[in-house]
Amino acid sequence: MHDAKELISLGDEAVRRLARRGYTLDLAPLADLLAARNAAIRAGDELRAESKRIAAEVGKAAKAGGDVEALKESARRLKDSVRAAEEDADRLGAQLHETMLGIPNLPSDAAPDGVSEDDAVEVRRWGTPPAFDFTPADHVDLGEKLGILDFARATKLSGPRFSVAVGPGAALERAIATFFLDLHTRRHGYTEYSVPTLVTRATMTGTGQLPKFEADLFATSGGGRELFLIPTAEVPLTNLHADEILDEAALPFAYTAHTPCYRSEAGSYGRDTRGILRLHQFSKVELVRICVAQHSADELELMLSHAERCLTELNLAHRVVKLAAGDMGFSAQLTYDIEVWLPSQDRYREISSCSDCGQFQARRAGIRVRDAAGGRAPAATLNGSGLPIGRTMAAILEQYQQADGSVVMPEVLVPYLGFKSLGPDGTRD
């Protein structure tokens, strides 16, 4: 969320930057609303001061034995006026807050122009996509022939866009997640958390999922409580420090968690309906970093390298792109996507987004930093996938497939798995 005063002071610059992401900012009504809220606050302050003055006069008059009825009536009228001014300020403040919640983050000028994934700018490529002397199968056919993915039974249990991993498939999912967690905690310095996957409306609002994207979320009302299933561990990890003041000397914080994630995929119907690329429930290892604002650009590059390392360790061909301003998430000011090669589609597909949110989320969630001099300012927050388990599994199956239908396992996963390959008859080697 923006500071309304700061956004208005940016003027045409704020309008220009938000227009790059397809958002039209009308400054005049926003400035009027801020002015009205501030005027109501000032009026309330002045009326309270006058009320205190009258109350003091009542006390003096009573001590002197004078007639205080007229003063008491004036005091009552002032109290009513104070209450009305406070209600007015609260109403206007709530209206201003709601308005600010709907304005997306200002995109960085480092983000390229454009509004779709086609406008992303390639930064680098790593590895060479495998060349096959046969027509490569997709992960769905491979998984079903290997007996490690069962989509029919998943549909029976929960409907479309769910999956069931079986035997070695479940072991592969577990191995991928454990490898990622070990990589991030032992080599990259992240602290692992186990966090709730049901969170409050305030928590979802803190990271920007609410109120704008409620249709994308699954909600529950069990026990008379409204709770939301997290779409990513970014939500609980970032909000661990909601309404807290952090010492600058202790930053940056680097957190990771492996959680299930839940998304309704509203607006994506007809896209990636086959397989495990776009499910209602999936598993993911998430990365979150919290730092001072002036360090967020460097922190983004560092976090991106940590997410990308997952793929280089697995020897999976991929590329890094910088997203266009109009294609970034609501809370991001700059985003890199990592795209892994899927042979069956003959293209790179997104497997991780790493975003610098600047002070946008921290201002919403009330996360502040105290410097050595005692000054306070909103922290900067960053998040990235490090990585989703299902999409990583799909990339492994497709890039490591063999002509006989078997799939070789990445070398770094063998110690976690206890086998080196899966045969089409379900055998493990």
GROMACS .gro file of C-alpha atoms in nm:
model
  429
    1MET     CA    1   0.000   0.000   0.000
    2HIS     CA    2   0.112   0.353  -0.070
    3ASP     CA    3   0.129   0.648   0.163
    4ALA     CA    4  -0.143   0.873   0.020
    5LYS     CA    5   0.052   1.193   0.085
    6GLU     CA    6   0.364   1.056  -0.086
    7LEU     CA    7   0.165   0.926  -0.382
    8ILE     CA    8  -0.006   1.262  -0.433
    9SER     CA    9   0.325   1.447  -0.401
   10LEU     CA   10   0.464   1.235  -0.686
   11GLY     CA   11   0.186   1.373  -0.901
   12ASP     CA   12   0.227   1.307  -1.271
   13GLU     CA   13   0.519   1.073  -1.201
   14ALA     CA   14   0.289   0.839  -1.008
   15VAL     CA   15   0.031   0.860  -1.288
   16ARG     CA   16   0.298   0.778  -1.549
   17ARG     CA   17   0.439   0.482  -1.362
   18LEU     CA   18   0.102   0.327  -1.282
   19ALA     CA   19  -0.009   0.373  -1.642
   20ARG     CA   20   0.280   0.144  -1.741
   21ARG     CA   21   0.101  -0.140  -1.565
   22GLY     CA   22  -0.238  -0.049  -1.709
   23TYR     CA   23  -0.372   0.131  -1.402
   24THR     CA   24  -0.529   0.477  -1.434
   25LEU     CA   25  -0.465   0.691  -1.128
   26ASP     CA   26  -0.699   0.988  -1.084
   27LEU     CA   27  -0.515   1.215  -0.840
   28ALA     CA   28  -0.783   1.482  -0.795
   29PRO     CA   29  -1.044   1.276  -0.602
   30LEU     CA   30  -0.767   1.110  -0.404
   31ALA     CA   31  -0.628   1.451  -0.304
   32ASP     CA   32  -0.979   1.571  -0.216
   33LEU     CA   33  -1.040   1.264   0.000
   34LEU     CA   34  -0.709   1.308   0.183
   35ALA     CA   35  -0.780   1.677   0.239
   36ALA     CA   36  -1.129   1.602   0.372
   37ARG     CA   37  -0.995   1.336   0.609
   38ASN     CA   38  -0.724   1.572   0.737
   39ALA     CA   39  -0.975   1.855   0.779
   40ALA     CA   40  -1.201   1.627   0.984
   41ILE     CA   41  -0.907   1.530   1.205
   42ARG     CA   42  -0.813   1.895   1.256
   43ALA     CA   43  -1.174   1.987   1.334
   44GLY     CA   44  -1.190   1.711   1.592
   45ASP     CA   45  -0.865   1.826   1.752
   46GLU     CA   46  -0.988   2.186   1.771
   47LEU     CA   47  -1.322   2.081   1.917
   48ARG     CA   48  -1.152   1.862   2.179
   49ALA     CA   49  -0.930   2.153   2.279
   50GLU     CA   50  -1.236   2.378   2.310
   51SER     CA   51  -1.415   2.109   2.510
   52LYS     CA   52  -1.123   2.092   2.755
   53ARG     CA   53  -1.126   2.471   2.786
   54ILE     CA   54  -1.500   2.476   2.863
   55ALA     CA   55  -1.460   2.191   3.113
   56ALA     CA   56  -1.193   2.394   3.294
   57GLU     CA   57  -1.426   2.697   3.300
   58VAL     CA   58  -1.704   2.483   3.448
   59GLY     CA   59  -1.468   2.380   3.727
   60LYS     CA   60  -1.364   2.737   3.800
   61ALA     CA   61  -1.722   2.865   3.793
   62ALA     CA   62  -1.839   2.587   4.024
   63LYS     CA   63  -1.563   2.669   4.276
   64ALA     CA   64  -1.661   3.035   4.263
   65GLY     CA   65  -2.026   2.945   4.324
   66GLY     CA   66  -2.137   3.082   3.989
   67ASP     CA   67  -2.406   2.958   3.752
   68VAL     CA   68  -2.259   2.670   3.550
   69GLU     CA   69  -2.569   2.544   3.366
   70ALA     CA   70  -2.500   2.744   3.051
   71LEU     CA   71  -2.138   2.627   3.049
   72LYS     CA   72  -2.245   2.264   3.104
   73GLU     CA   73  -2.487   2.285   2.812
   74SER     CA   74  -2.208   2.427   2.596
   75ALA     CA   75  -1.982   2.140   2.708
   76ARG     CA   76  -2.249   1.884   2.614
   77ARG     CA   77  -2.291   2.038   2.271
   78LEU     CA   78  -1.914   2.034   2.222
   79LYS     CA   79  -1.896   1.665   2.317
   80ASP     CA   80  -2.160   1.589   2.056
   81SER     CA   81  -1.963   1.791   1.801
   82VAL     CA   82  -1.640   1.608   1.893
   83ARG     CA   83  -1.816   1.273   1.850
   84ALA     CA   84  -1.953   1.378   1.512
   85ALA     CA   85  -1.611   1.501   1.396
   86GLU     CA   86  -1.447   1.175   1.508
   87GLU     CA   87  -1.709   0.971   1.324
   88ASP     CA   88  -1.654   1.184   1.014
   89ALA     CA   89  -1.276   1.139   1.036
   90ASP     CA   90  -1.316   0.764   1.087
   91ARG     CA   91  -1.551   0.736   0.790
   92LEU     CA   92  -1.325   0.935   0.562
   93GLY     CA   93  -1.017   0.749   0.692
   94ALA     CA   94  -1.178   0.413   0.617
   95GLN     CA   95  -1.273   0.535   0.268
   96LEU     CA   96  -0.916   0.655   0.207
   97HIS     CA   97  -0.772   0.327   0.338
   98GLU     CA   98  -1.000   0.123   0.112
   99THR     CA   99  -0.904   0.337  -0.185
  100MET     CA  100  -0.532   0.295  -0.116
  101LEU     CA  101  -0.569  -0.083  -0.081
  102GLY     CA  102  -0.683  -0.100  -0.442
  103ILE     CA  103  -0.389   0.088  -0.595
  104PRO     CA  104  -0.107  -0.145  -0.714
  105ASN     CA  105   0.260  -0.091  -0.648
  106LEU     CA  106   0.455   0.152  -0.865
  107PRO     CA  107   0.659  -0.047  -1.118
  108SER     CA  108   1.031   0.015  -1.124
  109ASP     CA  109   1.168   0.189  -1.430
  110ALA     CA  110   1.392  -0.119  -1.462
  111ALA     CA  111   1.083  -0.318  -1.564
  112PRO     CA  112   1.038  -0.322  -1.943
  113ASP     CA  113   0.728  -0.176  -2.108
  114GLY     CA  114   0.443  -0.410  -2.197
  115VAL     CA  115   0.139  -0.585  -2.054
  116SER     CA  116   0.187  -0.957  -2.128
  117GLU     CA  117   0.438  -1.241  -2.096
  118ASP     CA  118   0.535  -1.179  -2.458
  119ASP     CA  119   0.682  -0.846  -2.351
  120ALA     CA  120   0.925  -1.000  -2.100
  121VAL     CA  121   1.295  -0.938  -2.167
  122GLU     CA  122   1.531  -1.234  -2.156
  123VAL     CA  123   1.821  -1.184  -1.916
  124ARG     CA  124   2.012  -1.511  -1.957
  125ARG     CA  125   1.988  -1.880  -2.039
  126TRP     CA  126   2.144  -2.172  -1.857
  127GLY     CA  127   2.199  -2.518  -1.999
  128THR     CA  128   2.107  -2.666  -2.333
  129PRO     CA  129   1.758  -2.808  -2.384
  130PRO     CA  130   1.792  -3.183  -2.435
  131ALA     CA  131   1.780  -3.311  -2.792
  132PHE     CA  132   1.592  -3.638  -2.842
  133ASP     CA  133   1.602  -3.881  -3.135
  134PHE     CA  134   1.240  -3.967  -3.051
  135THR     CA  135   0.924  -3.764  -2.993
  136PRO     CA  136   0.934  -3.663  -2.627
  137ALA     CA  137   0.631  -3.748  -2.416
  138ASP     CA  138   0.473  -3.500  -2.180
  139HIS     CA  139   0.486  -3.543  -1.802
  140VAL     CA  140   0.127  -3.671  -1.791
  141ASP     CA  141   0.189  -3.969  -2.020
  142LEU     CA  142   0.524  -4.035  -1.857
  143GLY     CA  143   0.382  -4.020  -1.506
  144GLU     CA  144   0.091  -4.249  -1.587
  145LYS     CA  145   0.304  -4.504  -1.773
  146LEU     CA  146   0.554  -4.506  -1.486
  147GLY     CA  147   0.264  -4.555  -1.244
  148ILE     CA  148   0.364  -4.252  -1.036
  149LEU     CA  149   0.080  -4.008  -1.123
  150ASP     CA  150  -0.291  -4.088  -1.102
  151PHE     CA  151  -0.514  -3.811  -1.234
  152ALA     CA  152  -0.829  -4.022  -1.266
  153ARG     CA  153  -0.840  -4.100  -0.894
  154ALA     CA  154  -0.752  -3.741  -0.807
  155THR     CA  155  -1.054  -3.628  -1.010
  156LYS     CA  156  -1.269  -3.885  -0.832
  157LEU     CA  157  -1.158  -3.746  -0.497
  158SER     CA  158  -1.171  -3.373  -0.563
  159GLY     CA  159  -1.268  -3.297  -0.922
  160PRO     CA  160  -1.046  -3.155  -1.197
  161ARG     CA  161  -0.713  -2.982  -1.140
  162PHE     CA  162  -0.589  -3.211  -0.865
  163SER     CA  163  -0.326  -3.485  -0.875
  164VAL     CA  164  -0.226  -3.794  -0.683
  165ALA     CA  165   0.139  -3.902  -0.665
  166VAL     CA  166   0.195  -4.274  -0.613
  167GLY     CA  167   0.486  -4.473  -0.468
  168PRO     CA  168   0.808  -4.348  -0.631
  169GLY     CA  169   0.617  -4.039  -0.744
  170ALA     CA  170   0.538  -3.945  -0.385
  171ALA     CA  171   0.900  -4.021  -0.294
  172LEU     CA  172   1.018  -3.796  -0.576
  173GLU     CA  173   0.799  -3.510  -0.455
  174ARG     CA  174   0.936  -3.553  -0.103
  175ALA     CA  175   1.294  -3.574  -0.228
  176ILE     CA  176   1.260  -3.255  -0.433
  177ALA     CA  177   1.115  -3.061  -0.138
  178THR     CA  178   1.378  -3.187   0.105
  179PHE     CA  179   1.659  -3.110  -0.138
  180PHE     CA  180   1.532  -2.755  -0.187
  181LEU     CA  181   1.500  -2.698   0.188
  182ASP     CA  182   1.848  -2.834   0.250
  183LEU     CA  183   1.988  -2.615  -0.026
  184HIS     CA  184   1.826  -2.298   0.107
  185THR     CA  185   1.892  -2.358   0.477
  186ARG     CA  186   2.239  -2.512   0.468
  187ARG     CA  187   2.392  -2.324   0.177
  188HIS     CA  188   2.189  -2.008   0.133
  189GLY     CA  189   2.131  -1.921   0.498
  190TYR     CA  190   1.751  -1.924   0.517
  191THR     CA  191   1.568  -2.011   0.838
  192GLU     CA  192   1.306  -2.279   0.785
  193TYR     CA  193   0.956  -2.227   0.923
  194SER     CA  194   0.652  -2.449   0.956
  195VAL     CA  195   0.358  -2.212   0.927
  196PRO     CA  196  -0.023  -2.223   0.928
  197THR     CA  197  -0.184  -2.266   0.589
  198LEU     CA  198  -0.511  -2.112   0.708
  199VAL     CA  199  -0.481  -1.738   0.774
  200THR     CA  200  -0.700  -1.440   0.857
  201ARG     CA  201  -0.833  -1.170   0.627
  202ALA     CA  202  -0.589  -0.922   0.784
  203THR     CA  203  -0.297  -1.152   0.699
  204MET     CA  204  -0.410  -1.186   0.336
  205THR     CA  205  -0.453  -0.809   0.318
  206GLY     CA  206  -0.101  -0.750   0.448
  207THR     CA  207   0.064  -0.911   0.145
  208GLY     CA  208  -0.186  -0.779  -0.110
  209GLN     CA  209  -0.404  -1.082  -0.189
  210LEU     CA  210  -0.703  -0.901  -0.040
  211PRO     CA  211  -0.923  -0.724  -0.110
  212LYS     CA  212  -0.857  -0.725  -0.485
  213PHE     CA  213  -0.803  -1.096  -0.548
  214GLU     CA  214  -1.059  -1.263  -0.323
  215ALA     CA  215  -1.199  -1.459  -0.621
  216ASP     CA  216  -0.863  -1.634  -0.655
  217LEU     CA  217  -0.870  -1.767  -0.298
  218PHE     CA  218  -1.031  -2.060  -0.120
  219ALA     CA  219  -1.203  -1.962   0.204
  220THR     CA  220  -1.347  -2.153   0.499
  221SER     CA  221  -1.597  -2.062   0.768
  222GLY     CA  222  -1.562  -2.361   0.998
  223GLY     CA  223  -1.617  -2.298   1.365
  224GLY     CA  224  -1.768  -1.961   1.291
  225ARG     CA  225  -1.430  -1.819   1.184
  226GLU     CA  226  -1.342  -1.678   0.844
  227LEU     CA  227  -1.007  -1.815   0.730
  228PHE     CA  228  -0.836  -1.835   0.392
  229LEU     CA  229  -0.619  -2.115   0.252
  230ILE     CA  230  -0.285  -1.967   0.154
  231PRO     CA  231  -0.199  -1.937  -0.217
  232THR     CA  232   0.171  -1.927  -0.123
  233ALA     CA  233   0.385  -1.937   0.193
  234GLU     CA  234   0.480  -1.576   0.112
  235VAL     CA  235   0.162  -1.482   0.299
  236PRO     CA  236   0.238  -1.627   0.646
  237LEU     CA  237   0.616  -1.583   0.619
  238THR     CA  238   0.596  -1.210   0.541
  239ASN     CA  239   0.324  -1.150   0.797
  240LEU     CA  240   0.524  -1.312   1.077
  241HIS     CA  241   0.641  -0.956   1.147
  242ALA     CA  242   0.312  -0.774   1.089
  243ASP     CA  243   0.276  -0.473   1.324
  244GLU     CA  244   0.633  -0.514   1.447
  245ILE     CA  245   0.933  -0.280   1.459
  246LEU     CA  246   1.254  -0.452   1.352
  247ASP     CA  247   1.608  -0.343   1.437
  248GLU     CA  248   1.799  -0.249   1.122
  249ALA     CA  249   2.113  -0.420   1.255
  250ALA     CA  250   1.932  -0.758   1.259
  251LEU     CA  251   1.835  -0.742   0.890
  252PRO     CA  252   1.809  -0.895   0.641
  253PHE     CA  253   1.581  -1.178   0.745
  254ALA     CA  254   1.573  -1.480   0.512
  255TYR     CA  255   1.290  -1.731   0.559
  256THR     CA  256   1.180  -2.046   0.378
  257ALA     CA  257   0.890  -2.289   0.414
  258HIS     CA  258   0.747  -2.590   0.234
  259THR     CA  259   0.369  -2.576   0.229
  260PRO     CA  260   0.067  -2.680   0.029
  261CYS     CA  261  -0.074  -2.390  -0.172
  262TYR     CA  262  -0.434  -2.339  -0.285
  263ARG     CA  263  -0.554  -2.133  -0.580
  264SER     CA  264  -0.893  -2.121  -0.749
  265GLU     CA  265  -0.722  -2.021  -1.077
  266ALA     CA  266  -1.009  -1.783  -1.153
  267GLY     CA  267  -0.969  -1.647  -1.503
  268SER     CA  268  -0.738  -1.926  -1.617
  269TYR     CA  269  -0.999  -2.175  -1.731
  270GLY     CA  270  -0.891  -2.358  -2.043
  271ARG     CA  271  -0.521  -2.299  -1.972
  272ASP     CA  272  -0.295  -2.588  -1.870
  273THR     CA  273  -0.586  -2.815  -1.785
  274ARG     CA  274  -0.371  -3.120  -1.857
  275GLY     CA  275  -0.123  -3.236  -1.595
  276ILE     CA  276   0.030  -3.069  -1.293
  277LEU     CA  277   0.124  -2.726  -1.424
  278ARG     CA  278  -0.183  -2.542  -1.294
  279LEU     CA  279  -0.359  -2.715  -1.005
  280HIS     CA  280  -0.597  -2.601  -0.732
  281GLN     CA  281  -0.362  -2.757  -0.475
  282PHE     CA  282   0.012  -2.786  -0.514
  283SER     CA  283   0.324  -2.792  -0.301
  284LYS     CA  284   0.595  -2.528  -0.302
  285VAL     CA  285   0.910  -2.419  -0.123
  286GLU     CA  286   0.893  -2.041  -0.081
  287LEU     CA  287   1.163  -1.782  -0.014
  288VAL     CA  288   1.101  -1.453   0.168
  289ARG     CA  289   1.352  -1.180   0.249
  290ILE     CA  290   1.296  -0.868   0.464
  291CYS     CA  291   1.545  -0.581   0.453
  292VAL     CA  292   1.584  -0.203   0.457
  293ALA     CA  293   1.444  -0.035   0.147
  294GLN     CA  294   1.776   0.081   0.003
  295HIS     CA  295   1.902  -0.279  -0.012
  296SER     CA  296   1.603  -0.439  -0.183
  297ALA     CA  297   1.748  -0.432  -0.537
  298ASP     CA  298   2.058  -0.625  -0.424
  299GLU     CA  299   1.842  -0.862  -0.219
  300LEU     CA  300   1.633  -0.938  -0.527
  301GLU     CA  301   1.940  -1.039  -0.728
  302LEU     CA  302   2.057  -1.257  -0.440
  303MET     CA  303   1.722  -1.431  -0.397
  304LEU     CA  304   1.697  -1.484  -0.773
  305SER     CA  305   2.035  -1.660  -0.767
  306HIS     CA  306   1.911  -1.886  -0.485
  307ALA     CA  307   1.598  -1.986  -0.677
  308GLU     CA  308   1.794  -2.039  -0.998
  309ARG     CA  309   2.048  -2.255  -0.813
  310CYS     CA  310   1.772  -2.513  -0.759
  311LEU     CA  311   1.757  -2.570  -1.134
  312THR     CA  312   2.131  -2.563  -1.199
  313GLU     CA  313   2.183  -2.824  -0.925
  314LEU     CA  314   1.918  -3.040  -1.094
  315ASN     CA  315   2.082  -2.973  -1.432
  316LEU     CA  316   1.755  -2.849  -1.581
  317ALA     CA  317   1.781  -2.614  -1.878
  318HIS     CA  318   1.611  -2.283  -1.807
  319ARG     CA  319   1.618  -1.911  -1.868
  320VAL     CA  320   1.561  -1.593  -1.666
  321VAL     CA  321   1.337  -1.312  -1.792
  322LYS     CA  322   1.245  -0.971  -1.655
  323LEU     CA  323   0.868  -0.922  -1.655
  324ALA     CA  324   0.704  -0.627  -1.824
  325ALA     CA  325   0.554  -0.359  -1.599
  326GLY     CA  326   0.198  -0.453  -1.696
  327ASP     CA  327   0.249  -0.825  -1.634
  328MET     CA  328   0.380  -0.810  -1.277
  329GLY     CA  329   0.187  -0.905  -0.966
  330PHE     CA  330  -0.013  -0.642  -0.777
  331SER     CA  331   0.244  -0.596  -0.499
  332ALA     CA  332   0.564  -0.612  -0.705
  333GLN     CA  333   0.778  -0.325  -0.825
  334LEU     CA  334   1.017  -0.552  -1.016
  335THR     CA  335   0.989  -0.923  -1.100
  336TYR     CA  336   1.212  -1.184  -1.257
  337ASP     CA  337   1.062  -1.509  -1.382
  338ILE     CA  338   1.264  -1.827  -1.414
  339GLU     CA  339   1.134  -2.046  -1.694
  340VAL     CA  340   1.224  -2.412  -1.725
  341TRP     CA  341   1.238  -2.598  -2.058
  342LEU     CA  342   0.951  -2.841  -2.123
  343PRO     CA  343   1.037  -3.061  -2.424
  344SER     CA  344   0.676  -3.166  -2.485
  345GLN     CA  345   0.580  -2.803  -2.538
  346ASP     CA  346   0.907  -2.709  -2.708
  347ARG     CA  347   0.923  -2.393  -2.497
  348TYR     CA  348   1.024  -2.244  -2.165
  349ARG     CA  349   0.753  -2.228  -1.897
  350GLU     CA  350   0.748  -2.025  -1.577
  351ILE     CA  351   0.860  -2.214  -1.270
  352SER     CA  352   0.949  -1.929  -1.033
  353SER     CA  353   0.872  -1.562  -0.987
  354CYS     CA  354   1.107  -1.355  -0.771
  355SER     CA  355   0.971  -1.014  -0.679
  356ASP     CA  356   1.091  -0.702  -0.503
  357CYS     CA  357   0.786  -0.546  -0.338
  358GLY     CA  358   0.975  -0.249  -0.195
  359GLN     CA  359   0.788  -0.100   0.103
  360PHE     CA  360   0.446  -0.177  -0.045
  361GLN     CA  361   0.361  -0.490   0.157
  362ALA     CA  362   0.537  -0.370   0.472
  363ARG     CA  363   0.327  -0.054   0.477
  364ARG     CA  364   0.010  -0.264   0.448
  365ALA     CA  365   0.124  -0.509   0.716
  366GLY     CA  366   0.278  -0.252   0.951
  367ILE     CA  367   0.634  -0.390   0.931
  368ARG     CA  368   0.877  -0.112   1.022
  369VAL     CA  369   1.252  -0.080   1.067
  370ARG     CA  370   1.422   0.120   1.342
  371ASP     CA  371   1.766   0.254   1.252
  372ALA     CA  372   2.055   0.330   1.490
  373ALA     CA  373   1.936   0.689   1.536
  374GLY     CA  374   1.585   0.576   1.631
  375GLY     CA  375   1.424   0.668   1.300
  376ARG     CA  376   1.149   0.443   1.168
  377ALA     CA  377   1.044   0.353   0.814
  378PRO     CA  378   0.859   0.068   0.643
  379ALA     CA  379   1.075  -0.236   0.569
  380ALA     CA  380   1.117  -0.380   0.221
  381THR     CA  381   0.989  -0.731   0.146
  382LEU     CA  382   1.080  -0.977  -0.128
  383ASN     CA  383   0.946  -1.319  -0.218
  384GLY     CA  384   1.019  -1.594  -0.467
  385SER     CA  385   0.942  -1.957  -0.542
  386GLY     CA  386   1.230  -2.179  -0.458
  387LEU     CA  387   1.066  -2.390  -0.621
  388PRO     CA  388   0.720  -2.542  -0.681
  389ILE     CA  389   0.742  -2.919  -0.643
  390GLY     CA  390   0.495  -3.020  -0.916
  391ARG     CA  391   0.642  -2.810  -1.195
  392THR     CA  392   0.991  -2.921  -1.098
  393MET     CA  393   0.877  -3.283  -1.112
  394ALA     CA  394   0.724  -3.225  -1.456
  395ALA     CA  395   1.048  -3.073  -1.582
  396ILE     CA  396   1.253  -3.365  -1.447
  397LEU     CA  397   1.026  -3.624  -1.607
  398GLU     CA  398   1.037  -3.448  -1.943
  399GLN     CA  399   1.402  -3.344  -1.959
  400TYR     CA  400   1.537  -3.674  -1.820
  401GLN     CA  401   1.315  -3.913  -2.019
  402GLN     CA  402   1.473  -4.192  -2.222
  403ALA     CA  403   1.375  -4.359  -2.550
  404ASP     CA  404   1.247  -4.672  -2.372
  405GLY     CA  405   1.007  -4.469  -2.157
  406SER     CA  406   1.223  -4.476  -1.847
  407VAL     CA  407   1.331  -4.162  -1.661
  408VAL     CA  408   1.675  -4.109  -1.511
  409MET     CA  409   1.685  -3.919  -1.182
  410PRO     CA  410   1.901  -3.605  -1.135
  411GLU     CA  411   2.222  -3.702  -0.959
  412VAL     CA  412   2.167  -3.469  -0.662
  413LEU     CA  413   1.834  -3.638  -0.582
  414VAL     CA  414   1.965  -3.996  -0.578
  415PRO     CA  415   2.078  -3.982  -0.211
  416TYR     CA  416   1.730  -3.865  -0.116
  417LEU     CA  417   1.554  -4.125  -0.332
  418GLY     CA  418   1.760  -4.437  -0.303
  419PHE     CA  419   1.719  -4.513  -0.675
  420LYS     CA  420   1.870  -4.375  -0.996
  421SER     CA  421   1.592  -4.430  -1.247
  422LEU     CA  422   1.231  -4.534  -1.295
  423GLY     CA  423   1.133  -4.791  -1.556
  424PRO     CA  424   0.808  -4.794  -1.752
  425ASP     CA  425   0.705  -5.106  -1.568
  426GLY     CA  426   0.736  -4.930  -1.233
  427THR     CA  427   1.077  -5.071  -1.151
  428ARG     CA  428   1.338  -4.870  -0.970
  429ASP     CA  429   1.708  -4.896  -1.042
   0.00000   0.00000   0.00000
